[in-house]
mmCIF file of C-alpha atoms in Angstrom:
data_model
loop_
_atom_site.group_PDB
_atom_site.id
_atom_site.type_symbol
_atom_site.label_atom_id
_atom_site.label_comp_id
_atom_site.label_asym_id
_atom_site.label_seq_id
_atom_site.Cartn_x
_atom_site.Cartn_y
_atom_site.Cartn_z
ATOM 1 C CA UNK A 1 -109.084 50.744 49.071
ATOM 2 C CA UNK A 2 -108.317 47.706 46.906
ATOM 3 C CA UNK A 3 -105.845 45.305 48.525
ATOM 4 C CA UNK A 4 -103.426 43.565 46.187
ATOM 5 C CA UNK A 5 -103.640 39.776 46.334
ATOM 6 C CA UNK A 6 -100.278 37.995 46.200
ATOM 7 C CA UNK A 7 -100.277 34.240 45.604
ATOM 8 C CA UNK A 8 -97.332 32.848 47.591
ATOM 9 C CA UNK A 9 -97.556 29.330 46.164
ATOM 10 C CA UNK A 10 -97.737 30.654 42.621
ATOM 11 C CA UNK A 11 -94.668 32.784 43.319
ATOM 12 C CA UNK A 12 -92.897 29.707 44.636
ATOM 13 C CA UNK A 13 -93.785 27.805 41.452
ATOM 14 C CA UNK A 14 -92.443 30.609 39.257
ATOM 15 C CA UNK A 15 -89.159 30.983 41.145
ATOM 16 C CA UNK A 16 -88.665 27.205 41.071
ATOM 17 C CA UNK A 17 -89.173 27.139 37.300
ATOM 18 C CA UNK A 18 -86.657 29.942 36.867
ATOM 19 C CA UNK A 19 -84.161 28.276 39.200
ATOM 20 C CA UNK A 20 -84.277 25.075 37.163
ATOM 21 C CA UNK A 21 -84.025 26.945 33.855
ATOM 22 C CA UNK A 22 -81.102 29.197 34.784
ATOM 23 C CA UNK A 23 -79.212 26.830 37.110
ATOM 24 C CA UNK A 24 -76.376 26.132 34.654
ATOM 25 C CA UNK A 25 -76.102 29.654 33.249
ATOM 26 C CA UNK A 26 -73.422 32.050 34.433
ATOM 27 C CA UNK A 27 -73.224 35.832 34.186
ATOM 28 C CA UNK A 28 -76.954 36.403 34.459
ATOM 29 C CA UNK A 29 -78.151 39.997 34.076
ATOM 30 C CA UNK A 30 -74.665 41.415 33.908
ATOM 31 C CA UNK A 31 -74.348 45.180 33.634
ATOM 32 C CA UNK A 32 -71.851 46.054 30.923
ATOM 33 C CA UNK A 33 -69.125 48.629 31.444
ATOM 34 C CA UNK A 34 -66.179 49.930 29.362
ATOM 35 C CA UNK A 35 -63.421 47.415 28.703
ATOM 36 C CA UNK A 36 -60.725 49.834 29.879
ATOM 37 C CA UNK A 37 -62.243 50.000 33.363
ATOM 38 C CA UNK A 38 -61.060 47.325 35.793
ATOM 39 C CA UNK A 39 -63.818 45.573 37.736
ATOM 40 C CA UNK A 40 -64.023 46.466 41.413
ATOM 41 C CA UNK A 41 -61.849 49.579 41.237
ATOM 42 C CA UNK A 42 -62.794 53.064 42.366
ATOM 43 C CA UNK A 43 -63.316 54.039 38.719
ATOM 44 C CA UNK A 44 -65.613 51.046 38.245
ATOM 45 C CA UNK A 45 -67.901 52.036 41.100
ATOM 46 C CA UNK A 46 -68.029 55.683 40.020
ATOM 47 C CA UNK A 47 -69.076 54.492 36.558
ATOM 48 C CA UNK A 48 -71.729 52.202 38.038
ATOM 49 C CA UNK A 49 -73.170 54.999 40.179
ATOM 50 C CA UNK A 50 -73.702 57.014 37.000
ATOM 51 C CA UNK A 51 -74.793 53.965 35.008
ATOM 52 C CA UNK A 52 -77.573 52.921 37.381
ATOM 53 C CA UNK A 53 -78.825 56.482 37.769
ATOM 54 C CA UNK A 54 -80.653 56.444 34.426
ATOM 55 C CA UNK A 55 -81.228 52.687 34.006
ATOM 56 C CA UNK A 56 -85.010 52.433 34.244
ATOM 57 C CA UNK A 57 -85.078 48.843 32.989
ATOM 58 C CA UNK A 58 -86.533 49.666 29.572
ATOM 59 C CA UNK A 59 -84.294 48.903 26.564
ATOM 60 C CA UNK A 60 -81.526 48.348 29.065
ATOM 61 C CA UNK A 61 -79.088 46.732 26.603
ATOM 62 C CA UNK A 62 -79.340 49.685 24.234
ATOM 63 C CA UNK A 63 -78.935 52.139 27.100
ATOM 64 C CA UNK A 64 -75.730 50.497 28.336
ATOM 65 C CA UNK A 65 -74.320 50.290 24.820
ATOM 66 C CA UNK A 66 -74.953 54.028 24.397
ATOM 67 C CA UNK A 67 -73.455 54.779 27.794
ATOM 68 C CA UNK A 68 -70.243 52.862 27.081
ATOM 69 C CA UNK A 69 -69.933 54.612 23.731
ATOM 70 C CA UNK A 70 -70.382 57.950 25.516
ATOM 71 C CA UNK A 71 -67.685 57.047 28.036
ATOM 72 C CA UNK A 72 -65.232 56.326 25.238
ATOM 73 C CA UNK A 73 -65.931 59.723 23.627
ATOM 74 C CA UNK A 74 -66.584 61.871 26.707
ATOM 75 C CA UNK A 75 -64.942 60.242 29.763
ATOM 76 C CA UNK A 76 -65.012 63.684 31.406
ATOM 77 C CA UNK A 77 -68.734 63.430 32.200
ATOM 78 C CA UNK A 78 -67.971 60.371 34.358
ATOM 79 C CA UNK A 79 -65.578 62.453 36.423
ATOM 80 C CA UNK A 80 -67.609 64.206 39.128
ATOM 81 C CA UNK A 81 -64.947 66.865 39.619
ATOM 82 C CA UNK A 82 -65.282 67.843 35.973
ATOM 83 C CA UNK A 83 -69.085 67.595 35.842
ATOM 84 C CA UNK A 84 -69.598 70.093 38.668
ATOM 85 C CA UNK A 85 -67.845 72.817 36.652
ATOM 86 C CA UNK A 86 -69.800 72.095 33.451
ATOM 87 C CA UNK A 87 -72.929 73.962 32.494
ATOM 88 C CA UNK A 88 -76.099 71.908 32.729
ATOM 89 C CA UNK A 89 -76.797 72.713 29.082
ATOM 90 C CA UNK A 90 -73.446 71.311 27.963
ATOM 91 C CA UNK A 91 -74.015 68.142 29.959
ATOM 92 C CA UNK A 92 -77.564 67.767 28.676
ATOM 93 C CA UNK A 93 -76.410 68.117 25.062
ATOM 94 C CA UNK A 94 -73.887 65.294 25.491
ATOM 95 C CA UNK A 95 -76.449 63.042 27.178
ATOM 96 C CA UNK A 96 -79.098 63.764 24.546
ATOM 97 C CA UNK A 97 -76.746 63.247 21.595
ATOM 98 C CA UNK A 98 -75.132 60.044 22.825
ATOM 99 C CA UNK A 99 -77.016 58.399 25.713
ATOM 100 C CA UNK A 100 -80.522 59.322 24.533
ATOM 101 C CA UNK A 101 -82.201 59.373 27.973
ATOM 102 C CA UNK A 102 -85.993 59.277 28.161
ATOM 103 C CA UNK A 103 -86.185 62.571 30.043
ATOM 104 C CA UNK A 104 -83.179 64.745 29.063
ATOM 105 C CA UNK A 105 -83.726 67.635 31.491
ATOM 106 C CA UNK A 106 -84.315 65.284 34.424
ATOM 107 C CA UNK A 107 -81.320 63.168 33.389
ATOM 108 C CA UNK A 108 -78.988 66.173 33.336
ATOM 109 C CA UNK A 109 -80.200 67.409 36.731
ATOM 110 C CA UNK A 110 -79.773 63.939 38.279
ATOM 111 C CA UNK A 111 -76.286 63.613 36.774
ATOM 112 C CA UNK A 112 -75.352 66.983 38.214
ATOM 113 C CA UNK A 113 -76.761 66.185 41.671
ATOM 114 C CA UNK A 114 -74.969 62.828 41.792
ATOM 115 C CA UNK A 115 -71.694 64.522 40.869
ATOM 116 C CA UNK A 116 -72.155 66.999 43.711
ATOM 117 C CA UNK A 117 -72.393 64.029 46.089
ATOM 118 C CA UNK A 118 -69.493 62.049 44.621
ATOM 119 C CA UNK A 119 -67.003 64.923 44.886
ATOM 120 C CA UNK A 120 -67.362 64.654 48.673
ATOM 121 C CA UNK A 121 -65.488 61.332 48.603
ATOM 122 C CA UNK A 122 -61.791 61.239 47.859
ATOM 123 C CA UNK A 123 -62.181 57.525 47.171
ATOM 124 C CA UNK A 124 -65.638 56.003 46.725
ATOM 125 C CA UNK A 125 -64.213 52.484 46.947
ATOM 126 C CA UNK A 126 -62.927 53.092 50.480
ATOM 127 C CA UNK A 127 -66.313 54.478 51.460
ATOM 128 C CA UNK A 128 -68.079 51.329 50.234
ATOM 129 C CA UNK A 129 -65.542 49.089 51.958
ATOM 130 C CA UNK A 130 -66.358 50.766 55.275
ATOM 131 C CA UNK A 131 -70.047 49.820 55.151
ATOM 132 C CA UNK A 132 -70.785 47.030 57.631
ATOM 133 C CA UNK A 133 -74.359 45.977 56.811
ATOM 134 C CA UNK A 134 -76.854 45.794 53.965
ATOM 135 C CA UNK A 135 -78.935 48.286 55.898
ATOM 136 C CA UNK A 136 -76.097 50.818 55.972
ATOM 137 C CA UNK A 137 -75.582 50.344 52.225
ATOM 138 C CA UNK A 138 -79.287 50.887 51.555
ATOM 139 C CA UNK A 139 -79.284 54.029 53.697
ATOM 140 C CA UNK A 140 -76.214 55.342 51.893
ATOM 141 C CA UNK A 141 -77.760 54.876 48.441
ATOM 142 C CA UNK A 142 -81.150 56.239 49.507
ATOM 143 C CA UNK A 143 -79.460 59.360 50.884
ATOM 144 C CA UNK A 144 -78.234 60.248 47.385
ATOM 145 C CA UNK A 145 -80.724 62.339 45.350
ATOM 146 C CA UNK A 146 -81.849 60.866 42.053
ATOM 147 C CA UNK A 147 -82.107 57.150 42.758
ATOM 148 C CA UNK A 148 -85.547 55.593 42.780
ATOM 149 C CA UNK A 149 -86.740 52.204 43.970
ATOM 150 C CA UNK A 150 -85.589 50.493 40.768
ATOM 151 C CA UNK A 151 -82.374 52.372 40.012
ATOM 152 C CA UNK A 152 -81.252 52.447 43.650
ATOM 153 C CA UNK A 153 -82.077 48.777 44.098
ATOM 154 C CA UNK A 154 -80.085 47.872 41.013
ATOM 155 C CA UNK A 155 -77.049 49.767 42.306
ATOM 156 C CA UNK A 156 -77.351 48.083 45.707
ATOM 157 C CA UNK A 157 -77.438 44.671 44.007
ATOM 158 C CA UNK A 158 -74.332 45.466 41.937
ATOM 159 C CA UNK A 159 -72.411 46.608 45.013
ATOM 160 C CA UNK A 160 -73.498 43.576 47.068
ATOM 161 C CA UNK A 161 -72.530 41.196 44.269
ATOM 162 C CA UNK A 162 -69.060 42.743 44.142
ATOM 163 C CA UNK A 163 -68.445 41.666 47.778
ATOM 164 C CA UNK A 164 -66.570 44.928 48.328
ATOM 165 C CA UNK A 165 -68.456 45.891 51.503
ATOM 166 C CA UNK A 166 -67.493 44.738 54.973
ATOM 167 C CA UNK A 167 -70.415 42.327 55.442
ATOM 168 C CA UNK A 168 -71.637 38.930 54.253
ATOM 169 C CA UNK A 169 -75.383 39.483 54.578
ATOM 170 C CA UNK A 170 -77.712 38.621 51.711
ATOM 171 C CA UNK A 171 -79.527 41.374 49.866
ATOM 172 C CA UNK A 172 -82.958 42.029 51.390
ATOM 173 C CA UNK A 173 -84.535 43.939 48.536
ATOM 174 C CA UNK A 174 -85.524 43.211 44.946
ATOM 175 C CA UNK A 175 -85.790 46.353 42.770
ATOM 176 C CA UNK A 176 -89.207 45.669 41.237
ATOM 177 C CA UNK A 177 -89.707 47.442 37.906
ATOM 178 C CA UNK A 178 -92.483 47.536 35.303
ATOM 179 C CA UNK A 179 -91.316 44.301 33.666
ATOM 180 C CA UNK A 180 -91.220 42.483 37.017
ATOM 181 C CA UNK A 181 -94.767 43.640 37.750
ATOM 182 C CA UNK A 182 -95.984 42.473 34.341
ATOM 183 C CA UNK A 183 -94.283 39.088 34.728
ATOM 184 C CA UNK A 184 -95.850 38.706 38.182
ATOM 185 C CA UNK A 185 -99.272 39.699 36.856
ATOM 186 C CA UNK A 186 -99.285 37.547 33.718
ATOM 187 C CA UNK A 187 -98.099 34.496 35.665
ATOM 188 C CA UNK A 188 -100.819 34.937 38.307
ATOM 189 C CA UNK A 189 -98.644 35.930 41.267
ATOM 190 C CA UNK A 190 -100.550 39.214 41.627
ATOM 191 C CA UNK A 191 -104.050 40.174 40.486
ATOM 192 C CA UNK A 192 -103.350 43.730 39.324
ATOM 193 C CA UNK A 193 -100.686 45.685 37.458
ATOM 194 C CA UNK A 194 -101.464 48.890 39.337
ATOM 195 C CA UNK A 195 -99.171 48.751 42.351
ATOM 196 C CA UNK A 196 -98.357 51.452 44.853
ATOM 197 C CA UNK A 197 -95.098 51.594 46.812
ATOM 198 C CA UNK A 198 -96.490 49.403 49.612
ATOM 199 C CA UNK A 199 -97.628 46.806 47.078
ATOM 200 C CA UNK A 200 -94.188 46.813 45.449
ATOM 201 C CA UNK A 201 -92.565 46.292 48.851
ATOM 202 C CA UNK A 202 -94.947 43.394 49.624
ATOM 203 C CA UNK A 203 -94.210 41.781 46.245
ATOM 204 C CA UNK A 204 -90.464 42.154 46.794
ATOM 205 C CA UNK A 205 -90.788 40.642 50.288
ATOM 206 C CA UNK A 206 -92.780 37.710 48.884
ATOM 207 C CA UNK A 207 -90.108 36.915 46.314
ATOM 208 C CA UNK A 208 -87.453 37.104 49.034
ATOM 209 C CA UNK A 209 -89.391 34.776 51.380
ATOM 210 C CA UNK A 210 -89.883 32.286 48.554
ATOM 211 C CA UNK A 211 -86.200 32.558 47.686
ATOM 212 C CA UNK A 212 -85.145 31.745 51.240
ATOM 213 C CA UNK A 213 -87.357 28.645 51.155
ATOM 214 C CA UNK A 214 -85.853 27.537 47.829
ATOM 215 C CA UNK A 215 -82.268 28.560 48.696
ATOM 216 C CA UNK A 216 -82.186 31.343 46.091
ATOM 217 C CA UNK A 217 -80.918 34.737 47.232
ATOM 218 C CA UNK A 218 -82.659 38.005 46.376
ATOM 219 C CA UNK A 219 -79.936 39.108 43.971
ATOM 220 C CA UNK A 220 -80.343 35.919 41.933
ATOM 221 C CA UNK A 221 -84.151 36.251 41.781
ATOM 222 C CA UNK A 222 -83.683 39.826 40.578
ATOM 223 C CA UNK A 223 -81.407 38.510 37.826
ATOM 224 C CA UNK A 224 -83.943 35.815 36.869
ATOM 225 C CA UNK A 225 -86.688 38.414 36.431
ATOM 226 C CA UNK A 226 -84.361 40.758 34.542
ATOM 227 C CA UNK A 227 -83.342 37.992 32.124
ATOM 228 C CA UNK A 228 -86.955 36.983 31.456
ATOM 229 C CA UNK A 229 -87.972 40.578 30.792
ATOM 230 C CA UNK A 230 -84.949 41.425 28.665
ATOM 231 C CA UNK A 231 -84.405 38.161 26.772
ATOM 232 C CA UNK A 232 -87.984 37.028 26.221
ATOM 233 C CA UNK A 233 -90.672 39.647 26.996
ATOM 234 C CA UNK A 234 -88.926 42.556 25.265
ATOM 235 C CA UNK A 235 -88.172 40.422 22.217
ATOM 236 C CA UNK A 236 -91.630 38.765 22.214
ATOM 237 C CA UNK A 237 -90.028 35.321 22.331
ATOM 238 C CA UNK A 238 -92.835 33.736 24.336
ATOM 239 C CA UNK A 239 -92.338 30.332 22.732
ATOM 240 C CA UNK A 240 -88.803 30.127 24.156
ATOM 241 C CA UNK A 241 -89.579 31.561 27.596
ATOM 242 C CA UNK A 242 -89.229 29.274 30.635
ATOM 243 C CA UNK A 243 -92.549 30.695 31.915
ATOM 244 C CA UNK A 244 -94.450 30.180 28.648
ATOM 245 C CA UNK A 245 -96.759 27.481 30.007
ATOM 246 C CA UNK A 246 -97.734 29.450 33.115
ATOM 247 C CA UNK A 247 -97.987 32.915 31.545
ATOM 248 C CA UNK A 248 -101.269 34.251 30.189
ATOM 249 C CA UNK A 249 -99.510 36.055 27.351
ATOM 250 C CA UNK A 250 -97.408 33.007 26.487
ATOM 251 C CA UNK A 251 -100.449 30.741 26.506
ATOM 252 C CA UNK A 252 -102.334 33.074 24.167
ATOM 253 C CA UNK A 253 -99.417 33.183 21.765
ATOM 254 C CA UNK A 254 -99.294 29.394 21.812
ATOM 255 C CA UNK A 255 -102.886 29.014 20.653
#
């Protein structure tokens, strides 16, 4: 079995570069939501539970734009009590026509399953407020069918950032996605792009350990990586990227 090599010092160098680059920027990696929803309300968190469910990190800006547009036209599909009485076909047609998920059948099934969970809570906000540790939050999200390592981790980060829960602990997980793996590989932090779940956990733990040394919390590192992937990698703006000089792809484009 091939063991993934993770370069701690290289990781430290990358996080330090990102910290210096983003230090004066606010609202990093914000997740958009409809303007008629008030931040931090029960409606906000219900929307975010649905929003994160299908956010796989690819073309994220487009996805959230489509989702907001769908909310304005079909707010009913963001109401779990309504969704559970819909037919899966009706739900799938709305998602396909307006959200354009990568896997329509899977998306509809996940949306349905999440709704079945959410109807159990008279007020989701009160439920979140009762959680007393990051661990309890992680267990709560992981107990809900449909969330993966990336989508569940993103939702956990959003909830932690809201400060709604009854704890002050720092986030202890970074939801590593394909872009994060590629950034880590092309900057020399890891020596392979083929990672299993244990490798992903080790990479996340390494970023968190580096962050603690540099006084950068896990949520902020997650935002750094998201911004690099979304603002530079996806748009092929290597020349403007803060990691251009230490990235193999950026160096090649500079030649």
